[in-house]
Amino acid sequence: MKENPKHIRISEYNYPLPDERIAKFPLLVRDQSKLLIYRHGEVSEDVFTSLPEYLPAGSLMIFNNTKVIQARLHFRKETGALIEVFCLEPIQPNDYVLNFQQTEHAAWLCMVGNLKKWKDGPLCREMTVKGFPITLTATRGECRGTSHWIDFRWDNPEVTFADILEVFGELPIPPYLNRDTEESDKETYQTVYSKIKGSVAAPTAGLHFTPRVLDALTEKGIDLEELTLHVGAGTFKPVKSEEIEGHEMHTEYISVSRSIIKKLIDHDACAIAVGTTSVRTLESLYHIGVTLANNPEATEEQLHVKQWQPYETECDVRPVVALQKILGYLDRHGMEALHTSTQIIIAPGYDYKIVKAMVTNFHQPQSTLLLLVSAFVKGNWHTIYDYALGHDFRFLSYGDSSLLIP
């Protein structure tokens, strides 16, 4: 049984991050960001357009094609109080696509800003969507942790919930940018390959890619594939407990097509991951395969990857075999894609199974993402971050990038 990271002290994953090092806006040309290269303990730097030069031909690169939704809705009470309702994940129906297609009612789990001013009764807002005047109401239901069940209703069957968010919602840029969302964020806070609506935060490692970089990767003979993980607001949730045992990871919803599972098998279960969301999805696939190896009749609920599962189960199944088990499961159920969820926490002590290299930005101090990076570079994260701080790299969502090859 491998070392369980529950007793890691988050204070050991701290570093000084002055506010001026946090990139408040992206560069005008995405792919002109700086690229830190960490290879086998050595650090150097380049520009992001050079990324293909550092990757071997014939490798498989996996992107997360999730699209950020305009998840923040603002209502003003008759008293003048402004209430913000931040849609986190769909409840009724709980499938993203179906929920966005609803035409009269949709329920979401939401965070509520200025909650103390919303005592009772529905919130209302009148608006015009696609030329139709509608009244949108939000009614508060049960409290679930720090979030609330919110029922949205509107009075025109020509208008979908997706239409309402598109017109009435605001893009939720990260809180640490300490600024309001601007019109330009609608474009710059999406990857150029974003397709599947559902995230409340961008998979920011992908923000550096442009069509010319993607073309250069293809010309190099690198296989580019996409999966979907919808990023929840929990990605910004700070670790408040001294030891990470006290931190509950948020649930994230993933969708991986049958063709990608086959492609991974063809590449001997080895992949280059773009972003920590792709990392969590790929590594979760391994543990889903282990579940199926131990229990071929596992239900969809049993395929959910629990937070500490990788550290509590014997993982002697080869990665290719684990992926073959998923393929078998999809075949038995006549499914074209695996839809499930994960709460995986990747921290020092974790043994990576599928991800052999990753492209990622520079993460907040004392965050679970820094733990994920540390696990990947065998604890050598200080070398990377000290270099970045000393060489004028820009940090966090709109900041610069790194290529990590342990």
mmCIF file of C-alpha atoms in Angstrom:
data_model
loop_
_atom_site.group_PDB
_atom_site.id
_atom_site.type_symbol
_atom_site.label_atom_id
_atom_site.label_comp_id
_atom_site.label_asym_id
_atom_site.label_seq_id
_atom_site.Cartn_x
_atom_site.Cartn_y
_atom_site.Cartn_z
ATOM 1 C CA MET A 1 0.000 0.000 0.000
ATOM 2 C CA LYS A 2 1.480 3.342 -0.938
ATOM 3 C CA GLU A 3 2.037 6.277 1.343
ATOM 4 C CA ASN A 4 -1.189 8.088 2.132
ATOM 5 C CA PRO A 5 -0.845 11.854 1.737
ATOM 6 C CA LYS A 6 -3.623 12.761 4.194
ATOM 7 C CA HIS A 7 -1.155 14.168 6.701
ATOM 8 C CA ILE A 8 0.628 16.500 4.276
ATOM 9 C CA ARG A 9 0.724 19.984 5.803
ATOM 10 C CA ILE A 10 -0.471 22.535 3.280
ATOM 11 C CA SER A 11 1.791 25.198 4.853
ATOM 12 C CA GLU A 12 4.740 23.366 3.261
ATOM 13 C CA TYR A 13 3.324 24.305 -0.164
ATOM 14 C CA ASN A 14 3.518 28.043 0.276
ATOM 15 C CA TYR A 15 5.576 30.605 -1.629
ATOM 16 C CA PRO A 16 5.538 34.425 -1.826
ATOM 17 C CA LEU A 17 3.299 35.618 -4.676
ATOM 18 C CA PRO A 18 3.240 39.427 -4.910
ATOM 19 C CA ASP A 19 0.025 40.814 -6.395
ATOM 20 C CA GLU A 20 1.930 42.408 -9.286
ATOM 21 C CA ARG A 21 3.015 38.924 -10.459
ATOM 22 C CA ILE A 22 -0.613 37.846 -10.977
ATOM 23 C CA ALA A 23 -1.540 38.479 -14.628
ATOM 24 C CA LYS A 24 -4.743 40.566 -14.549
ATOM 25 C CA PHE A 25 -5.195 40.365 -18.324
ATOM 26 C CA PRO A 26 -3.876 38.008 -21.005
ATOM 27 C CA LEU A 27 -1.254 38.941 -23.578
ATOM 28 C CA LEU A 28 -2.622 40.373 -26.829
ATOM 29 C CA VAL A 29 -1.322 37.315 -28.718
ATOM 30 C CA ARG A 30 -1.994 34.146 -26.705
ATOM 31 C CA ASP A 31 0.910 32.060 -27.955
ATOM 32 C CA GLN A 32 3.536 34.710 -27.180
ATOM 33 C CA SER A 33 3.436 33.808 -23.490
ATOM 34 C CA LYS A 34 6.613 32.541 -21.872
ATOM 35 C CA LEU A 35 7.116 28.784 -21.586
ATOM 36 C CA LEU A 36 9.123 27.304 -18.733
ATOM 37 C CA ILE A 37 10.563 23.887 -19.631
ATOM 38 C CA TYR A 38 11.269 21.467 -16.800
ATOM 39 C CA ARG A 39 12.987 18.308 -18.084
ATOM 40 C CA HIS A 40 14.432 15.688 -15.754
ATOM 41 C CA GLY A 41 15.250 18.274 -13.095
ATOM 42 C CA GLU A 42 16.665 20.942 -15.462
ATOM 43 C CA VAL A 43 14.866 24.255 -16.032
ATOM 44 C CA SER A 44 15.024 26.521 -19.096
ATOM 45 C CA GLU A 45 12.683 28.926 -20.856
ATOM 46 C CA ASP A 46 11.315 29.647 -24.312
ATOM 47 C CA VAL A 47 8.224 31.130 -25.928
ATOM 48 C CA PHE A 48 4.979 29.122 -26.147
ATOM 49 C CA THR A 49 5.071 28.844 -29.965
ATOM 50 C CA SER A 50 8.161 26.623 -29.512
ATOM 51 C CA LEU A 51 6.184 23.985 -27.580
ATOM 52 C CA PRO A 52 6.113 21.427 -30.463
ATOM 53 C CA GLU A 53 9.942 21.348 -30.529
ATOM 54 C CA TYR A 54 10.023 19.824 -27.038
ATOM 55 C CA LEU A 55 7.569 16.989 -27.684
ATOM 56 C CA PRO A 56 8.346 13.670 -29.328
ATOM 57 C CA ALA A 57 6.676 12.905 -32.665
ATOM 58 C CA GLY A 58 4.057 10.202 -32.376
ATOM 59 C CA SER A 59 2.942 11.208 -28.868
ATOM 60 C CA LEU A 60 -0.675 11.711 -27.848
ATOM 61 C CA MET A 61 -1.758 15.100 -26.475
ATOM 62 C CA ILE A 62 -5.059 15.423 -24.622
ATOM 63 C CA PHE A 63 -7.049 18.667 -24.291
ATOM 64 C CA ASN A 64 -10.132 19.529 -22.219
ATOM 65 C CA ASN A 65 -12.741 21.033 -24.562
ATOM 66 C CA THR A 66 -15.084 22.335 -21.867
ATOM 67 C CA LYS A 67 -16.566 25.800 -22.395
ATOM 68 C CA VAL A 68 -17.022 28.358 -19.625
ATOM 69 C CA ILE A 69 -20.652 29.385 -19.141
ATOM 70 C CA GLN A 70 -21.838 32.846 -18.140
ATOM 71 C CA ALA A 71 -22.784 31.441 -14.760
ATOM 72 C CA ARG A 72 -23.278 34.599 -12.678
ATOM 73 C CA LEU A 73 -26.815 35.973 -12.559
ATOM 74 C CA HIS A 74 -27.613 39.294 -10.844
ATOM 75 C CA PHE A 75 -30.978 40.178 -9.350
ATOM 76 C CA ARG A 76 -31.956 43.447 -7.664
ATOM 77 C CA LYS A 77 -34.520 43.319 -4.855
ATOM 78 C CA GLU A 78 -37.161 46.020 -4.438
ATOM 79 C CA THR A 79 -35.109 47.248 -1.470
ATOM 80 C CA GLY A 80 -32.237 47.912 -3.885
ATOM 81 C CA ALA A 81 -30.090 45.040 -2.568
ATOM 82 C CA LEU A 82 -28.078 43.269 -5.285
ATOM 83 C CA ILE A 83 -28.099 39.455 -5.040
ATOM 84 C CA GLU A 84 -25.689 37.341 -7.091
ATOM 85 C CA VAL A 85 -26.681 33.778 -7.956
ATOM 86 C CA PHE A 86 -23.707 31.769 -9.219
ATOM 87 C CA CYS A 87 -24.713 28.537 -11.022
ATOM 88 C CA LEU A 88 -22.323 25.740 -10.009
ATOM 89 C CA GLU A 89 -23.846 22.514 -11.270
ATOM 90 C CA PRO A 90 -27.209 21.389 -12.672
ATOM 91 C CA ILE A 91 -29.586 19.430 -10.415
ATOM 92 C CA GLN A 92 -32.830 19.120 -12.350
ATOM 93 C CA PRO A 93 -32.183 17.758 -14.885
ATOM 94 C CA ASN A 94 -28.656 16.945 -13.701
ATOM 95 C CA ASP A 95 -27.291 16.475 -17.220
ATOM 96 C CA TYR A 96 -25.679 19.699 -18.494
ATOM 97 C CA VAL A 97 -26.922 19.387 -22.077
ATOM 98 C CA LEU A 98 -30.516 18.615 -21.045
ATOM 99 C CA ASN A 99 -30.509 21.397 -18.463
ATOM 100 C CA PHE A 100 -29.352 23.993 -20.987
ATOM 101 C CA GLN A 101 -32.181 22.877 -23.290
ATOM 102 C CA GLN A 102 -34.938 23.414 -20.673
ATOM 103 C CA THR A 103 -37.635 25.869 -21.737
ATOM 104 C CA GLU A 104 -39.598 26.680 -18.522
ATOM 105 C CA HIS A 105 -37.759 25.450 -15.455
ATOM 106 C CA ALA A 106 -34.230 24.477 -14.465
ATOM 107 C CA ALA A 107 -32.744 23.817 -11.021
ATOM 108 C CA TRP A 108 -29.096 24.397 -10.138
ATOM 109 C CA LEU A 109 -26.855 24.168 -7.129
ATOM 110 C CA CYS A 110 -25.731 27.773 -6.657
ATOM 111 C CA MET A 111 -23.603 29.976 -4.463
ATOM 112 C CA VAL A 112 -25.476 33.072 -3.379
ATOM 113 C CA GLY A 113 -23.765 36.424 -2.864
ATOM 114 C CA ASN A 114 -25.350 38.813 -0.324
ATOM 115 C CA LEU A 115 -27.449 35.912 0.989
ATOM 116 C CA LYS A 116 -28.371 37.737 4.207
ATOM 117 C CA LYS A 117 -30.405 40.239 2.156
ATOM 118 C CA TRP A 118 -32.457 37.438 0.560
ATOM 119 C CA LYS A 119 -34.742 36.480 3.410
ATOM 120 C CA ASP A 120 -37.606 34.813 1.522
ATOM 121 C CA GLY A 121 -39.728 34.921 -1.598
ATOM 122 C CA PRO A 122 -38.523 34.644 -5.200
ATOM 123 C CA LEU A 123 -36.167 37.036 -6.942
ATOM 124 C CA CYS A 124 -37.435 38.406 -10.265
ATOM 125 C CA ARG A 125 -35.822 40.016 -13.254
ATOM 126 C CA GLU A 126 -37.427 41.104 -16.485
ATOM 127 C CA MET A 127 -35.382 40.855 -19.642
ATOM 128 C CA THR A 128 -35.569 40.440 -23.387
ATOM 129 C CA VAL A 129 -34.084 37.245 -24.804
ATOM 130 C CA LYS A 130 -34.075 36.544 -28.571
ATOM 131 C CA GLY A 131 -36.637 39.331 -28.970
ATOM 132 C CA PHE A 132 -39.020 37.837 -26.374
ATOM 133 C CA PRO A 133 -39.819 39.728 -23.160
ATOM 134 C CA ILE A 134 -39.585 37.291 -20.250
ATOM 135 C CA THR A 135 -39.633 37.325 -16.465
ATOM 136 C CA LEU A 136 -37.052 35.098 -14.807
ATOM 137 C CA THR A 137 -37.675 34.084 -11.195
ATOM 138 C CA ALA A 138 -35.233 32.420 -8.806
ATOM 139 C CA THR A 139 -36.590 30.581 -5.759
ATOM 140 C CA ARG A 140 -34.303 29.401 -2.989
ATOM 141 C CA GLY A 141 -34.547 25.791 -1.828
ATOM 142 C CA GLU A 142 -32.549 23.706 0.627
ATOM 143 C CA CYS A 143 -29.043 24.588 1.716
ATOM 144 C CA ARG A 144 -26.324 22.092 0.760
ATOM 145 C CA GLY A 145 -23.062 22.957 2.477
ATOM 146 C CA THR A 146 -22.085 26.405 1.233
ATOM 147 C CA SER A 147 -24.501 26.243 -1.721
ATOM 148 C CA HIS A 148 -28.261 26.368 -2.246
ATOM 149 C CA TRP A 149 -30.780 24.593 -4.457
ATOM 150 C CA ILE A 150 -32.199 27.321 -6.733
ATOM 151 C CA ASP A 151 -35.244 26.841 -8.970
ATOM 152 C CA PHE A 152 -35.299 29.065 -12.047
ATOM 153 C CA ARG A 153 -38.570 29.609 -13.901
ATOM 154 C CA TRP A 154 -39.433 31.762 -16.907
ATOM 155 C CA ASP A 155 -42.565 32.351 -18.897
ATOM 156 C CA ASN A 156 -41.694 31.741 -22.530
ATOM 157 C CA PRO A 157 -41.257 28.245 -24.049
ATOM 158 C CA GLU A 158 -39.288 29.736 -26.978
ATOM 159 C CA VAL A 159 -36.383 30.526 -24.642
ATOM 160 C CA THR A 160 -33.948 27.940 -23.251
ATOM 161 C CA PHE A 161 -31.903 28.221 -20.056
ATOM 162 C CA ALA A 162 -28.794 28.413 -22.258
ATOM 163 C CA ASP A 163 -30.323 31.457 -24.010
ATOM 164 C CA ILE A 164 -30.919 33.130 -20.636
ATOM 165 C CA LEU A 165 -27.337 32.579 -19.456
ATOM 166 C CA GLU A 166 -25.998 33.813 -22.794
ATOM 167 C CA VAL A 167 -27.897 37.110 -22.541
ATOM 168 C CA PHE A 168 -28.301 37.647 -18.812
ATOM 169 C CA GLY A 169 -25.315 35.832 -17.303
ATOM 170 C CA GLU A 170 -21.842 37.159 -16.615
ATOM 171 C CA LEU A 171 -18.641 35.206 -17.220
ATOM 172 C CA PRO A 172 -17.115 34.209 -13.855
ATOM 173 C CA ILE A 173 -13.456 35.211 -14.042
ATOM 174 C CA PRO A 174 -11.280 34.041 -11.117
ATOM 175 C CA PRO A 175 -11.798 35.915 -7.811
ATOM 176 C CA TYR A 176 -8.059 36.561 -7.396
ATOM 177 C CA LEU A 177 -8.032 38.875 -10.433
ATOM 178 C CA ASN A 178 -9.803 41.412 -8.178
ATOM 179 C CA ARG A 179 -11.583 43.097 -11.076
ATOM 180 C CA ASP A 180 -14.942 43.057 -12.849
ATOM 181 C CA THR A 181 -15.509 40.891 -15.897
ATOM 182 C CA GLU A 182 -14.916 42.828 -19.105
ATOM 183 C CA GLU A 183 -16.358 42.211 -22.559
ATOM 184 C CA SER A 184 -12.938 41.013 -23.789
ATOM 185 C CA ASP A 185 -12.969 38.171 -21.201
ATOM 186 C CA LYS A 186 -15.787 36.498 -23.146
ATOM 187 C CA GLU A 187 -13.204 35.625 -25.771
ATOM 188 C CA THR A 188 -9.912 35.562 -23.880
ATOM 189 C CA TYR A 189 -11.189 33.388 -20.997
ATOM 190 C CA GLN A 190 -12.140 30.563 -23.406
ATOM 191 C CA THR A 191 -9.727 28.187 -25.120
ATOM 192 C CA VAL A 192 -9.793 28.347 -28.931
ATOM 193 C CA TYR A 193 -11.052 24.739 -28.951
ATOM 194 C CA SER A 194 -13.792 25.094 -26.286
ATOM 195 C CA LYS A 195 -17.000 23.338 -27.352
ATOM 196 C CA ILE A 196 -18.988 21.701 -24.534
ATOM 197 C CA LYS A 197 -20.718 24.170 -22.196
ATOM 198 C CA GLY A 198 -20.528 23.499 -18.463
ATOM 199 C CA SER A 199 -17.515 25.032 -16.694
ATOM 200 C CA VAL A 200 -17.502 27.943 -14.284
ATOM 201 C CA ALA A 201 -13.729 28.314 -14.692
ATOM 202 C CA ALA A 202 -11.521 27.904 -17.754
ATOM 203 C CA PRO A 203 -8.997 25.072 -18.119
ATOM 204 C CA THR A 204 -6.391 27.822 -18.280
ATOM 205 C CA ALA A 205 -3.377 25.856 -19.558
ATOM 206 C CA GLY A 206 -5.265 25.730 -22.841
ATOM 207 C CA LEU A 207 -5.519 29.517 -23.123
ATOM 208 C CA HIS A 208 -2.027 29.663 -24.724
ATOM 209 C CA PHE A 209 -2.954 27.521 -27.730
ATOM 210 C CA THR A 210 -3.703 29.135 -31.087
ATOM 211 C CA PRO A 211 -4.575 27.541 -34.435
ATOM 212 C CA ARG A 212 -0.940 27.960 -35.542
ATOM 213 C CA VAL A 213 0.403 26.105 -32.475
ATOM 214 C CA LEU A 214 -2.175 23.328 -32.955
ATOM 215 C CA ASP A 215 -1.201 23.071 -36.647
ATOM 216 C CA ALA A 216 2.501 22.934 -35.731
ATOM 217 C CA LEU A 217 1.799 20.105 -33.263
ATOM 218 C CA THR A 218 -0.065 18.157 -35.949
ATOM 219 C CA GLU A 219 2.767 18.737 -38.441
ATOM 220 C CA LYS A 220 5.193 17.357 -35.845
ATOM 221 C CA GLY A 221 3.165 14.131 -35.874
ATOM 222 C CA ILE A 222 1.527 14.628 -32.487
ATOM 223 C CA ASP A 223 -1.941 13.148 -32.116
ATOM 224 C CA LEU A 224 -4.397 15.726 -30.667
ATOM 225 C CA GLU A 225 -7.515 14.472 -28.877
ATOM 226 C CA GLU A 226 -10.189 16.028 -26.635
ATOM 227 C CA LEU A 227 -12.119 14.956 -23.573
ATOM 228 C CA THR A 228 -14.439 16.941 -21.310
ATOM 229 C CA LEU A 229 -14.177 17.798 -17.632
ATOM 230 C CA HIS A 230 -16.451 20.589 -16.420
ATOM 231 C CA VAL A 231 -14.501 22.748 -13.997
ATOM 232 C CA GLY A 232 -16.382 23.693 -10.831
ATOM 233 C CA ALA A 233 -15.877 26.719 -8.575
ATOM 234 C CA GLY A 234 -14.217 24.314 -6.142
ATOM 235 C CA THR A 235 -11.061 24.668 -8.203
ATOM 236 C CA PHE A 236 -10.589 28.040 -6.423
ATOM 237 C CA LYS A 237 -11.506 26.647 -2.994
ATOM 238 C CA PRO A 238 -8.540 27.289 -0.707
ATOM 239 C CA VAL A 239 -7.261 24.520 1.540
ATOM 240 C CA LYS A 240 -8.316 25.775 4.992
ATOM 241 C CA SER A 241 -7.260 22.727 7.016
ATOM 242 C CA GLU A 242 -3.683 22.340 8.316
ATOM 243 C CA GLU A 243 -3.496 18.823 6.881
ATOM 244 C CA ILE A 244 -5.072 17.996 3.528
ATOM 245 C CA GLU A 245 -7.120 15.214 5.155
ATOM 246 C CA GLY A 246 -9.524 17.979 6.194
ATOM 247 C CA HIS A 247 -10.000 19.320 2.647
ATOM 248 C CA GLU A 248 -12.933 17.953 0.672
ATOM 249 C CA MET A 249 -12.359 17.887 -3.077
ATOM 250 C CA HIS A 250 -15.236 19.064 -5.243
ATOM 251 C CA THR A 251 -16.950 16.638 -7.629
ATOM 252 C CA GLU A 252 -16.168 17.194 -11.298
ATOM 253 C CA TYR A 253 -18.098 15.682 -14.205
ATOM 254 C CA ILE A 254 -16.182 13.978 -16.975
ATOM 255 C CA SER A 255 -17.008 12.648 -20.411
ATOM 256 C CA VAL A 256 -14.549 10.552 -22.417
ATOM 257 C CA SER A 257 -15.438 9.036 -25.776
ATOM 258 C CA ARG A 258 -14.849 5.410 -26.680
ATOM 259 C CA SER A 259 -12.480 6.505 -29.465
ATOM 260 C CA ILE A 260 -10.187 8.276 -26.959
ATOM 261 C CA ILE A 261 -10.012 5.185 -24.747
ATOM 262 C CA LYS A 262 -8.961 3.213 -27.850
ATOM 263 C CA LYS A 263 -6.442 5.902 -28.811
ATOM 264 C CA LEU A 264 -4.925 5.792 -25.306
ATOM 265 C CA ILE A 265 -4.611 2.016 -25.545
ATOM 266 C CA ASP A 266 -2.911 2.388 -28.950
ATOM 267 C CA HIS A 267 -0.420 4.773 -27.290
ATOM 268 C CA ASP A 268 0.347 2.246 -24.534
ATOM 269 C CA ALA A 269 -1.633 4.337 -22.005
ATOM 270 C CA CYS A 270 0.816 7.252 -22.295
ATOM 271 C CA ALA A 271 -0.362 10.838 -22.797
ATOM 272 C CA ILE A 272 0.706 14.473 -22.595
ATOM 273 C CA ALA A 273 -1.990 16.334 -20.645
ATOM 274 C CA VAL A 274 -2.895 19.956 -21.320
ATOM 275 C CA GLY A 275 -3.920 21.347 -17.946
ATOM 276 C CA THR A 276 -4.620 19.892 -14.521
ATOM 277 C CA THR A 277 -8.228 19.139 -15.520
ATOM 278 C CA SER A 278 -7.008 16.784 -18.264
ATOM 279 C CA VAL A 279 -4.549 15.304 -15.736
ATOM 280 C CA ARG A 280 -7.334 14.571 -13.237
ATOM 281 C CA THR A 281 -9.522 13.056 -15.950
ATOM 282 C CA LEU A 282 -6.800 10.791 -17.385
ATOM 283 C CA GLU A 283 -5.631 9.587 -13.993
ATOM 284 C CA SER A 284 -9.251 9.015 -12.919
ATOM 285 C CA LEU A 285 -9.692 6.752 -15.965
ATOM 286 C CA TYR A 286 -7.025 4.432 -14.563
ATOM 287 C CA HIS A 287 -8.832 4.132 -11.218
ATOM 288 C CA ILE A 288 -12.186 3.594 -12.950
ATOM 289 C CA GLY A 289 -10.520 0.737 -14.866
ATOM 290 C CA VAL A 290 -9.234 -0.717 -11.576
ATOM 291 C CA THR A 291 -12.796 -0.609 -10.178
ATOM 292 C CA LEU A 292 -14.039 -2.508 -13.245
ATOM 293 C CA ALA A 293 -11.172 -5.018 -13.014
ATOM 294 C CA ASN A 294 -12.282 -5.811 -9.463
ATOM 295 C CA ASN A 295 -16.011 -5.599 -10.200
ATOM 296 C CA PRO A 296 -17.017 -5.923 -13.890
ATOM 297 C CA GLU A 297 -20.682 -5.378 -12.924
ATOM 298 C CA ALA A 298 -19.995 -2.005 -11.263
ATOM 299 C CA THR A 299 -22.832 0.517 -11.619
ATOM 300 C CA GLU A 300 -22.367 4.055 -12.914
ATOM 301 C CA GLU A 301 -22.392 5.343 -9.304
ATOM 302 C CA GLN A 302 -19.651 2.879 -8.330
ATOM 303 C CA LEU A 303 -17.406 4.235 -11.100
ATOM 304 C CA HIS A 304 -17.211 7.628 -9.345
ATOM 305 C CA VAL A 305 -13.608 8.124 -8.208
ATOM 306 C CA LYS A 306 -13.549 9.003 -4.521
ATOM 307 C CA GLN A 307 -11.026 11.475 -3.151
ATOM 308 C CA TRP A 308 -8.698 9.004 -1.420
ATOM 309 C CA GLN A 309 -9.436 5.950 -3.559
ATOM 310 C CA PRO A 310 -6.027 5.866 -5.335
ATOM 311 C CA TYR A 311 -4.244 5.584 -1.989
ATOM 312 C CA GLU A 312 -6.552 2.993 -0.436
ATOM 313 C CA THR A 313 -6.813 0.422 -3.245
ATOM 314 C CA GLU A 314 -4.094 -1.900 -4.465
ATOM 315 C CA CYS A 315 -3.279 -0.642 -7.958
ATOM 316 C CA ASP A 316 -1.323 -3.469 -9.543
ATOM 317 C CA VAL A 317 -3.468 -3.417 -12.711
ATOM 318 C CA ARG A 318 -1.456 -2.278 -15.734
ATOM 319 C CA PRO A 319 -2.725 1.018 -17.196
ATOM 320 C CA VAL A 320 -3.461 -0.544 -20.613
ATOM 321 C CA VAL A 321 -5.477 -3.305 -18.932
ATOM 322 C CA ALA A 322 -7.420 -0.715 -16.892
ATOM 323 C CA LEU A 323 -8.336 1.124 -20.100
ATOM 324 C CA GLN A 324 -9.340 -2.151 -21.769
ATOM 325 C CA LYS A 325 -11.726 -2.781 -18.846
ATOM 326 C CA ILE A 326 -13.409 0.575 -19.565
ATOM 327 C CA LEU A 327 -13.677 -0.296 -23.247
ATOM 328 C CA GLY A 328 -15.305 -3.610 -22.298
ATOM 329 C CA TYR A 329 -17.758 -1.790 -20.014
ATOM 330 C CA LEU A 330 -18.738 0.609 -22.829
ATOM 331 C CA ASP A 331 -19.143 -2.307 -25.252
ATOM 332 C CA ARG A 332 -21.341 -4.270 -22.813
ATOM 333 C CA HIS A 333 -23.613 -1.275 -22.331
ATOM 334 C CA GLY A 334 -23.614 -0.141 -25.975
ATOM 335 C CA MET A 335 -22.183 3.254 -24.986
ATOM 336 C CA GLU A 336 -20.117 5.614 -27.135
ATOM 337 C CA ALA A 337 -18.754 7.585 -24.181
ATOM 338 C CA LEU A 338 -18.015 7.186 -20.498
ATOM 339 C CA HIS A 339 -19.926 9.732 -18.390
ATOM 340 C CA THR A 340 -18.988 9.775 -14.745
ATOM 341 C CA SER A 341 -17.468 11.969 -12.039
ATOM 342 C CA THR A 342 -14.328 12.265 -9.963
ATOM 343 C CA GLN A 343 -13.171 13.746 -6.685
ATOM 344 C CA ILE A 344 -9.586 12.567 -7.087
ATOM 345 C CA ILE A 345 -6.933 14.444 -5.103
ATOM 346 C CA ILE A 346 -3.458 14.110 -6.580
ATOM 347 C CA ALA A 347 -0.802 14.864 -3.984
ATOM 348 C CA PRO A 348 2.762 13.770 -3.167
ATOM 349 C CA GLY A 349 2.587 10.014 -2.647
ATOM 350 C CA TYR A 350 0.444 9.603 -5.767
ATOM 351 C CA ASP A 351 1.836 7.341 -8.494
ATOM 352 C CA TYR A 352 1.004 8.709 -11.968
ATOM 353 C CA LYS A 353 -0.264 6.009 -14.349
ATOM 354 C CA ILE A 354 -1.072 7.656 -17.698
ATOM 355 C CA VAL A 355 0.222 11.244 -17.773
ATOM 356 C CA LYS A 356 3.891 11.357 -18.877
ATOM 357 C CA ALA A 357 4.170 15.133 -19.470
ATOM 358 C CA MET A 358 1.938 18.102 -18.756
ATOM 359 C CA VAL A 359 1.402 21.659 -19.913
ATOM 360 C CA THR A 360 0.211 23.796 -16.994
ATOM 361 C CA ASN A 361 0.195 27.356 -15.673
ATOM 362 C CA PHE A 362 1.607 28.534 -12.324
ATOM 363 C CA HIS A 363 -0.777 27.870 -9.464
ATOM 364 C CA GLN A 364 -1.737 29.577 -6.236
ATOM 365 C CA PRO A 365 0.261 28.961 -3.055
ATOM 366 C CA GLN A 366 -1.222 26.304 -0.747
ATOM 367 C CA SER A 367 -3.568 24.974 -3.464
ATOM 368 C CA THR A 368 -4.440 21.401 -4.404
ATOM 369 C CA LEU A 369 -3.115 22.174 -7.907
ATOM 370 C CA LEU A 370 0.335 22.857 -6.462
ATOM 371 C CA LEU A 371 0.107 19.468 -4.710
ATOM 372 C CA LEU A 372 -0.701 17.845 -8.073
ATOM 373 C CA VAL A 373 2.359 19.459 -9.687
ATOM 374 C CA SER A 374 4.595 18.497 -6.751
ATOM 375 C CA ALA A 375 3.495 14.866 -7.040
ATOM 376 C CA PHE A 376 4.379 14.946 -10.747
ATOM 377 C CA VAL A 377 7.872 16.430 -10.337
ATOM 378 C CA LYS A 378 8.695 14.277 -7.291
ATOM 379 C CA GLY A 379 8.603 17.193 -4.850
ATOM 380 C CA ASN A 380 10.821 19.435 -6.967
ATOM 381 C CA TRP A 381 8.224 22.193 -7.409
ATOM 382 C CA HIS A 382 10.383 24.803 -5.596
ATOM 383 C CA THR A 383 12.970 24.642 -8.391
ATOM 384 C CA ILE A 384 10.274 25.468 -10.959
ATOM 385 C CA TYR A 385 8.553 28.208 -8.982
ATOM 386 C CA ASP A 386 11.795 29.846 -7.813
ATOM 387 C CA TYR A 387 12.899 30.031 -11.459
ATOM 388 C CA ALA A 388 9.546 31.486 -12.563
ATOM 389 C CA LEU A 389 9.568 34.102 -9.789
ATOM 390 C CA GLY A 390 13.178 35.012 -10.579
ATOM 391 C CA HIS A 391 12.663 35.263 -14.342
ATOM 392 C CA ASP A 392 9.636 37.516 -14.615
ATOM 393 C CA PHE A 393 7.017 34.859 -15.377
ATOM 394 C CA ARG A 394 3.361 35.880 -15.044
ATOM 395 C CA PHE A 395 1.244 33.773 -12.671
ATOM 396 C CA LEU A 396 -2.227 32.165 -12.451
ATOM 397 C CA SER A 397 -5.058 31.987 -15.007
ATOM 398 C CA TYR A 398 -3.940 34.643 -17.495
ATOM 399 C CA GLY A 399 -0.254 34.049 -16.758
ATOM 400 C CA ASP A 400 2.522 32.138 -18.499
ATOM 401 C CA SER A 401 2.889 28.411 -19.091
ATOM 402 C CA SER A 402 5.161 25.492 -18.279
ATOM 403 C CA LEU A 403 5.944 22.121 -19.827
ATOM 404 C CA LEU A 404 6.787 19.526 -17.172
ATOM 405 C CA ILE A 405 8.595 16.322 -18.116
ATOM 406 C CA PRO A 406 9.717 14.493 -14.959
#
